PDB file of N, CA and C in Angstrom:
ATOM      1  N   UNK A  75      -9.961 -27.056 -15.634  1.00 91.00           N
ATOM      2  CA  UNK A  75      -9.039 -27.425 -14.896  1.00 91.00           C
ATOM      3  C   UNK A  75      -7.595 -26.503 -15.131  1.00 91.00           C
ATOM      4  N   UNK A  76      -7.687 -25.431 -14.655  1.00 92.00           N
ATOM      5  CA  UNK A  76      -6.443 -24.269 -15.370  1.00 92.00           C
ATOM      6  C   UNK A  76      -5.235 -25.072 -15.086  1.00 92.00           C
ATOM      7  N   UNK A  77      -4.786 -25.764 -14.333  1.00 90.00           N
ATOM      8  CA  UNK A  77      -3.545 -26.307 -14.238  1.00 90.00           C
ATOM      9  C   UNK A  77      -3.036 -27.360 -15.235  1.00 90.00           C
ATOM     10  N   UNK A  78      -4.267 -27.966 -16.081  1.00 92.00           N
ATOM     11  CA  UNK A  78      -3.773 -28.651 -17.369  1.00 92.00           C
ATOM     12  C   UNK A  78      -4.457 -28.025 -18.482  1.00 92.00           C
ATOM     13  N   UNK A  79      -5.067 -26.938 -18.609  1.00 92.00           N
ATOM     14  CA  UNK A  79      -5.352 -26.190 -19.378  1.00 92.00           C
ATOM     15  C   UNK A  79      -6.639 -27.079 -20.298  1.00 92.00           C
ATOM     16  N   UNK A  80      -7.534 -27.622 -19.501  1.00 94.00           N
ATOM     17  CA  UNK A  80      -8.765 -28.464 -19.974  1.00 94.00           C
ATOM     18  C   UNK A  80      -9.906 -28.033 -19.499  1.00 94.00           C
ATOM     19  N   UNK A  81     -10.860 -28.258 -20.142  1.00 94.00           N
ATOM     20  CA  UNK A  81     -12.401 -27.890 -19.618  1.00 94.00           C
ATOM     21  C   UNK A  81     -13.208 -29.215 -19.934  1.00 94.00           C
ATOM     22  N   UNK A  82     -12.968 -30.079 -18.908  1.00 96.00           N
ATOM     23  CA  UNK A  82     -13.790 -31.456 -19.022  1.00 96.00           C
ATOM     24  C   UNK A  82     -15.581 -30.969 -18.973  1.00 96.00           C
ATOM     25  N   UNK A  83     -16.320 -32.083 -19.620  1.00 95.00           N
ATOM     26  CA  UNK A  83     -17.585 -32.048 -19.384  1.00 95.00           C
ATOM     27  C   UNK A  83     -18.179 -32.065 -17.936  1.00 95.00           C
ATOM     28  N   UNK A  84     -17.452 -32.876 -17.303  1.00 94.00           N
ATOM     29  CA  UNK A  84     -17.615 -32.777 -15.614  1.00 94.00           C
ATOM     30  C   UNK A  84     -16.423 -33.071 -14.579  1.00 94.00           C
ATOM     31  N   UNK A  85     -16.516 -32.344 -13.596  1.00 96.00           N
ATOM     32  CA  UNK A  85     -15.339 -32.679 -12.738  1.00 96.00           C
ATOM     33  C   UNK A  85     -16.010 -33.034 -11.373  1.00 96.00           C
ATOM     34  N   UNK A  86     -15.272 -33.911 -10.870  1.00 91.00           N
ATOM     35  CA  UNK A  86     -15.274 -34.402  -9.500  1.00 91.00           C
ATOM     36  C   UNK A  86     -13.936 -34.201  -8.451  1.00 91.00           C
ATOM     37  N   UNK A  87     -14.347 -33.553  -7.651  1.00 90.00           N
ATOM     38  CA  UNK A  87     -12.905 -33.730  -6.708  1.00 90.00           C
ATOM     39  C   UNK A  87     -13.316 -34.311  -5.313  1.00 90.00           C
ATOM     40  N   UNK A  88     -12.601 -35.820  -5.438  1.00 82.00           N
ATOM     41  CA  UNK A  88     -13.233 -36.299  -4.333  1.00 82.00           C
ATOM     42  C   UNK A  88     -12.052 -36.575  -3.337  1.00 82.00           C
ATOM     43  N   UNK A  89     -12.478 -36.984  -1.934  1.00 84.00           N
ATOM     44  CA  UNK A  89     -11.217 -37.551  -1.128  1.00 84.00           C
ATOM     45  C   UNK A  89      -9.936 -38.466  -1.907  1.00 84.00           C
ATOM     46  N   UNK A  90      -9.088 -37.845  -1.893  1.00 84.00           N
ATOM     47  CA  UNK A  90      -7.883 -38.406  -2.416  1.00 84.00           C
ATOM     48  C   UNK A  90      -7.973 -38.688  -4.160  1.00 84.00           C
ATOM     49  N   UNK A  91      -8.996 -38.180  -4.651  1.00 86.00           N
ATOM     50  CA  UNK A  91      -8.792 -38.195  -6.310  1.00 86.00           C
ATOM     51  C   UNK A  91      -9.302 -37.229  -6.835  1.00 86.00           C
ATOM     52  N   UNK A  92      -9.336 -36.784  -8.103  1.00 92.00           N
ATOM     53  CA  UNK A  92      -9.706 -35.912  -8.876  1.00 92.00           C
ATOM     54  C   UNK A  92     -10.292 -36.462 -10.190  1.00 92.00           C
ATOM     55  N   UNK A  93     -11.371 -36.302 -10.671  1.00 93.00           N
ATOM     56  CA  UNK A  93     -11.686 -37.103 -11.794  1.00 93.00           C
ATOM     57  C   UNK A  93     -12.436 -36.399 -12.727  1.00 93.00           C
ATOM     58  N   UNK A  94     -11.996 -36.316 -14.071  1.00 96.00           N
ATOM     59  CA  UNK A  94     -12.213 -35.588 -15.217  1.00 96.00           C
ATOM     60  C   UNK A  94     -13.076 -36.259 -16.175  1.00 96.00           C
ATOM     61  N   UNK A  95     -14.528 -36.007 -16.680  1.00 96.00           N
ATOM     62  CA  UNK A  95     -15.236 -36.921 -17.577  1.00 96.00           C
ATOM     63  C   UNK A  95     -15.563 -35.836 -18.787  1.00 96.00           C
ATOM     64  N   UNK A  96     -14.986 -36.620 -19.893  1.00 95.00           N
ATOM     65  CA  UNK A  96     -15.511 -36.316 -21.283  1.00 95.00           C
ATOM     66  C   UNK A  96     -16.550 -37.309 -21.732  1.00 95.00           C
ATOM     67  N   UNK A  97     -17.879 -36.511 -22.384  1.00 94.00           N
ATOM     68  CA  UNK A  97     -18.857 -37.079 -23.228  1.00 94.00           C
ATOM     69  C   UNK A  97     -18.354 -36.557 -24.416  1.00 94.00           C
ATOM     70  N   UNK A  98     -17.973 -37.207 -25.507  1.00 90.00           N
ATOM     71  CA  UNK A  98     -18.070 -36.971 -26.963  1.00 90.00           C
ATOM     72  C   UNK A  98     -19.751 -36.827 -27.660  1.00 90.00           C
ATOM     73  N   UNK A  99     -19.770 -36.032 -28.825  1.00 86.00           N
ATOM     74  CA  UNK A  99     -21.070 -36.133 -29.127  1.00 86.00           C
ATOM     75  C   UNK A  99     -20.987 -36.021 -30.850  1.00 86.00           C
ATOM     76  N   UNK A 100     -21.829 -36.686 -31.429  1.00 86.00           N
ATOM     77  CA  UNK A 100     -21.632 -36.786 -32.927  1.00 86.00           C
ATOM     78  C   UNK A 100     -21.647 -35.542 -33.659  1.00 86.00           C
ATOM     79  N   UNK A 101     -20.604 -35.876 -34.677  1.00 84.00           N
ATOM     80  CA  UNK A 101     -20.564 -34.599 -35.241  1.00 84.00           C
ATOM     81  C   UNK A 101     -19.504 -33.552 -35.222  1.00 84.00           C
ATOM     82  N   UNK A 102     -18.825 -33.482 -34.162  1.00 84.00           N
ATOM     83  CA  UNK A 102     -17.955 -32.881 -33.542  1.00 84.00           C
ATOM     84  C   UNK A 102     -16.753 -33.375 -33.145  1.00 84.00           C
ATOM     85  N   UNK A 103     -16.034 -33.916 -34.380  1.00 80.00           N
ATOM     86  CA  UNK A 103     -14.509 -34.886 -34.366  1.00 80.00           C
ATOM     87  C   UNK A 103     -13.356 -33.826 -33.768  1.00 80.00           C
ATOM     88  N   UNK A 104     -13.459 -32.538 -34.035  1.00 86.00           N
ATOM     89  CA  UNK A 104     -12.442 -31.572 -33.683  1.00 86.00           C
ATOM     90  C   UNK A 104     -12.384 -31.289 -31.845  1.00 86.00           C
ATOM     91  N   UNK A 105     -13.926 -31.448 -31.467  1.00 87.00           N
ATOM     92  CA  UNK A 105     -13.937 -31.331 -30.010  1.00 87.00           C
ATOM     93  C   UNK A 105     -13.486 -32.511 -29.403  1.00 87.00           C
ATOM     94  N   UNK A 106     -13.615 -33.898 -30.189  1.00 87.00           N
ATOM     95  CA  UNK A 106     -13.410 -35.150 -29.417  1.00 87.00           C
ATOM     96  C   UNK A 106     -11.557 -35.148 -29.606  1.00 87.00           C
ATOM     97  N   UNK A 107     -11.134 -34.902 -30.687  1.00 90.00           N
ATOM     98  CA  UNK A 107      -9.508 -34.633 -30.540  1.00 90.00           C
ATOM     99  C   UNK A 107      -9.172 -33.631 -29.239  1.00 90.00           C
ATOM    100  N   UNK A 108      -9.469 -32.923 -29.339  1.00 93.00           N
ATOM    101  CA  UNK A 108      -9.210 -31.342 -28.315  1.00 93.00           C
ATOM    102  C   UNK A 108      -9.401 -32.093 -26.891  1.00 93.00           C
ATOM    103  N   UNK A 109     -10.577 -32.655 -26.530  1.00 93.00           N
ATOM    104  CA  UNK A 109     -10.742 -33.513 -25.384  1.00 93.00           C
ATOM    105  C   UNK A 109      -9.760 -34.597 -25.317  1.00 93.00           C
ATOM    106  N   UNK A 110      -9.524 -35.686 -26.231  1.00 92.00           N
ATOM    107  CA  UNK A 110      -8.379 -36.768 -26.038  1.00 92.00           C
ATOM    108  C   UNK A 110      -7.045 -35.976 -25.325  1.00 92.00           C
ATOM    109  N   UNK A 111      -6.726 -35.077 -26.047  1.00 95.00           N
ATOM    110  CA  UNK A 111      -5.334 -33.944 -25.852  1.00 95.00           C
ATOM    111  C   UNK A 111      -5.753 -33.636 -24.499  1.00 95.00           C
ATOM    112  N   UNK A 112      -6.492 -32.731 -23.949  1.00 96.00           N
ATOM    113  CA  UNK A 112      -6.555 -32.446 -22.498  1.00 96.00           C
ATOM    114  C   UNK A 112      -6.851 -33.477 -21.689  1.00 96.00           C
ATOM    115  N   UNK A 113      -7.514 -34.478 -21.916  1.00 95.00           N
ATOM    116  CA  UNK A 113      -7.096 -35.813 -21.330  1.00 95.00           C
ATOM    117  C   UNK A 113      -6.158 -36.279 -20.593  1.00 95.00           C
ATOM    118  N   UNK A 114      -5.138 -36.226 -21.768  1.00 96.00           N
ATOM    119  CA  UNK A 114      -3.637 -36.909 -21.749  1.00 96.00           C
ATOM    120  C   UNK A 114      -3.037 -35.817 -20.435  1.00 96.00           C
ATOM    121  N   UNK A 115      -3.220 -34.519 -20.725  1.00 97.00           N
ATOM    122  CA  UNK A 115      -2.592 -33.418 -19.739  1.00 97.00           C
ATOM    123  C   UNK A 115      -3.142 -33.808 -18.703  1.00 97.00           C
ATOM    124  N   UNK A 116      -4.457 -33.901 -18.346  1.00 97.00           N
ATOM    125  CA  UNK A 116      -5.017 -34.168 -16.570  1.00 97.00           C
ATOM    126  C   UNK A 116      -4.445 -35.284 -16.101  1.00 97.00           C
ATOM    127  N   UNK A 117      -4.114 -36.220 -17.230  1.00 96.00           N
ATOM    128  CA  UNK A 117      -3.710 -37.413 -16.455  1.00 96.00           C
ATOM    129  C   UNK A 117      -1.963 -37.465 -15.903  1.00 96.00           C
ATOM    130  N   UNK A 118      -1.466 -36.542 -17.079  1.00 96.00           N
ATOM    131  CA  UNK A 118      -0.002 -36.135 -16.273  1.00 96.00           C
ATOM    132  C   UNK A 118      -0.152 -35.358 -15.231  1.00 96.00           C
ATOM    133  N   UNK A 119      -1.183 -34.687 -15.283  1.00 95.00           N
ATOM    134  CA  UNK A 119      -1.181 -33.892 -13.666  1.00 95.00           C
ATOM    135  C   UNK A 119      -1.648 -34.144 -12.564  1.00 95.00           C
ATOM    136  N   UNK A 120      -2.114 -36.140 -12.526  1.00 94.00           N
ATOM    137  CA  UNK A 120      -2.293 -36.718 -11.457  1.00 94.00           C
ATOM    138  C   UNK A 120      -3.670 -36.764 -11.713  1.00 94.00           C
ATOM    139  N   UNK A 121      -4.765 -36.342 -12.439  1.00 95.00           N
ATOM    140  CA  UNK A 121      -6.385 -36.440 -12.593  1.00 95.00           C
ATOM    141  C   UNK A 121      -6.443 -38.016 -13.007  1.00 95.00           C
ATOM    142  N   UNK A 122      -7.519 -38.690 -12.559  1.00 94.00           N
ATOM    143  CA  UNK A 122      -8.192 -39.901 -13.398  1.00 94.00           C
ATOM    144  C   UNK A 122      -9.179 -39.181 -14.363  1.00 94.00           C
ATOM    145  N   UNK A 123      -9.232 -39.817 -15.499  1.00 96.00           N
ATOM    146  CA  UNK A 123      -9.708 -39.398 -16.565  1.00 96.00           C
ATOM    147  C   UNK A 123     -10.911 -40.818 -17.388  1.00 96.00           C
ATOM    148  N   UNK A 124     -12.207 -40.147 -17.230  1.00 95.00           N
ATOM    149  CA  UNK A 124     -13.003 -41.435 -17.962  1.00 95.00           C
ATOM    150  C   UNK A 124     -13.625 -40.562 -19.295  1.00 95.00           C
ATOM    151  N   UNK A 125     -13.596 -41.231 -20.268  1.00 94.00           N
ATOM    152  CA  UNK A 125     -14.001 -40.757 -21.748  1.00 94.00           C
ATOM    153  C   UNK A 125     -15.546 -41.668 -22.239  1.00 94.00           C
ATOM    154  N   UNK A 126     -16.469 -41.326 -22.630  1.00 94.00           N
ATOM    155  CA  UNK A 126     -17.351 -41.496 -23.022  1.00 94.00           C
ATOM    156  C   UNK A 126     -17.224 -41.253 -24.603  1.00 94.00           C
ATOM    157  N   UNK A 127     -16.640 -41.855 -25.360  1.00 90.00           N
ATOM    158  CA  UNK A 127     -16.644 -41.348 -26.884  1.00 90.00           C
ATOM    159  C   UNK A 127     -17.812 -41.849 -27.725  1.00 90.00           C
ATOM    160  N   UNK A 128     -18.069 -41.234 -28.729  1.00 88.00           N
ATOM    161  CA  UNK A 128     -19.418 -41.347 -29.696  1.00 88.00           C
ATOM    162  C   UNK A 128     -19.689 -42.876 -30.046  1.00 88.00           C
ATOM    163  N   UNK A 129     -20.892 -43.529 -29.588  1.00 88.00           N
ATOM    164  CA  UNK A 129     -20.929 -44.260 -29.899  1.00 88.00           C
ATOM    165  C   UNK A 129     -20.268 -45.397 -28.995  1.00 88.00           C
ATOM    166  N   UNK A 130     -19.908 -45.116 -27.955  1.00 89.00           N
ATOM    167  CA  UNK A 130     -19.230 -45.931 -26.665  1.00 89.00           C
ATOM    168  C   UNK A 130     -20.666 -46.859 -26.095  1.00 89.00           C
ATOM    169  N   UNK A 131     -19.955 -48.036 -25.842  1.00 92.00           N
ATOM    170  CA  UNK A 131     -20.577 -48.771 -24.548  1.00 92.00           C
ATOM    171  C   UNK A 131     -20.318 -48.370 -23.223  1.00 92.00           C
ATOM    172  N   UNK A 132     -21.271 -47.507 -22.904  1.00 90.00           N
ATOM    173  CA  UNK A 132     -21.503 -46.980 -21.722  1.00 90.00           C
ATOM    174  C   UNK A 132     -21.495 -47.712 -20.021  1.00 90.00           C
ATOM    175  N   UNK A 133     -22.254 -49.064 -20.631  1.00 90.00           N
ATOM    176  CA  UNK A 133     -22.069 -50.028 -19.302  1.00 90.00           C
ATOM    177  C   UNK A 133     -20.620 -50.348 -19.338  1.00 90.00           C
ATOM    178  N   UNK A 134     -20.143 -50.615 -20.657  1.00 92.00           N
ATOM    179  CA  UNK A 134     -18.767 -51.301 -20.646  1.00 92.00           C
ATOM    180  C   UNK A 134     -17.479 -50.167 -19.753  1.00 92.00           C
ATOM    181  N   UNK A 135     -17.574 -49.137 -20.322  1.00 90.00           N
ATOM    182  CA  UNK A 135     -16.946 -48.155 -19.469  1.00 90.00           C
ATOM    183  C   UNK A 135     -17.369 -47.559 -18.082  1.00 90.00           C
ATOM    184  N   UNK A 136     -18.598 -47.672 -17.727  1.00 88.00           N
ATOM    185  CA  UNK A 136     -18.684 -47.645 -16.327  1.00 88.00           C
ATOM    186  C   UNK A 136     -18.326 -48.814 -15.501  1.00 88.00           C
ATOM    187  N   UNK A 137     -18.355 -50.143 -16.344  1.00 86.00           N
ATOM    188  CA  UNK A 137     -18.180 -50.889 -15.451  1.00 86.00           C
ATOM    189  C   UNK A 137     -16.728 -51.029 -15.144  1.00 86.00           C
ATOM    190  N   UNK A 138     -15.748 -50.719 -16.045  1.00 86.00           N
ATOM    191  CA  UNK A 138     -14.218 -50.433 -15.668  1.00 86.00           C
ATOM    192  C   UNK A 138     -14.053 -49.056 -14.781  1.00 86.00           C
ATOM    193  N   UNK A 139     -14.881 -48.442 -14.469  1.00 84.00           N
ATOM    194  CA  UNK A 139     -14.686 -47.724 -13.657  1.00 84.00           C
ATOM    195  C   UNK A 139     -15.748 -47.648 -12.368  1.00 84.00           C
ATOM    196  N   UNK A 140     -15.815 -48.811 -12.151  1.00 81.00           N
ATOM    197  CA  UNK A 140     -17.041 -49.212 -10.945  1.00 81.00           C
ATOM    198  C   UNK A 140     -17.047 -48.345  -9.566  1.00 81.00           C
ATOM    199  N   UNK A 141     -15.407 -48.086  -9.078  1.00 80.00           N
ATOM    200  CA  UNK A 141     -15.430 -47.628  -7.844  1.00 80.00           C
ATOM    201  C   UNK A 141     -15.799 -46.075  -8.312  1.00 80.00           C
ATOM    202  N   UNK A 142     -16.049 -45.400  -9.366  1.00 81.00           N
ATOM    203  CA  UNK A 142     -16.400 -44.156  -9.292  1.00 81.00           C
ATOM    204  C   UNK A 142     -17.917 -44.029  -9.501  1.00 81.00           C
ATOM    205  N   UNK A 143     -18.357 -45.090 -10.251  1.00 77.00           N
ATOM    206  CA  UNK A 143     -20.004 -45.145 -10.557  1.00 77.00           C
ATOM    207  C   UNK A 143     -20.780 -46.117  -9.478  1.00 77.00           C
ATOM    208  N   UNK A 144     -19.904 -46.379  -8.728  1.00 70.00           N
ATOM    209  CA  UNK A 144     -20.801 -47.709  -7.498  1.00 70.00           C
ATOM    210  C   UNK A 144     -21.510 -48.446  -8.142  1.00 70.00           C
ATOM    211  N   UNK A 145     -20.608 -49.281  -8.969  1.00 51.00           N
ATOM    212  CA  UNK A 145     -21.033 -50.500  -9.521  1.00 51.00           C
ATOM    213  C   UNK A 145     -20.474 -51.490  -9.099  1.00 51.00           C
ATOM    214  N   UNK A 146     -21.054 -52.861  -8.962  1.00 46.00           N
ATOM    215  CA  UNK A 146     -20.315 -54.073  -8.622  1.00 46.00           C
ATOM    216  C   UNK A 146     -19.783 -54.746  -9.859  1.00 46.00           C
TER     217      UNK A 146
END
């Protein structure tokens, strides 16, 4: 996403919204820090951002973002 200087793991451009997804992997703390900062830039640019940190509860994260993951 050049306008925010970010390279999310997944990008979705939807009707009325743009979503960036970052998935952290173990053993790469510098990448996680870089992605966190990129996520803030994306949010400032009007994007929605979902982060899956290492050891995160994916069910909880997707539950909070049910509109994107089509969950109830």
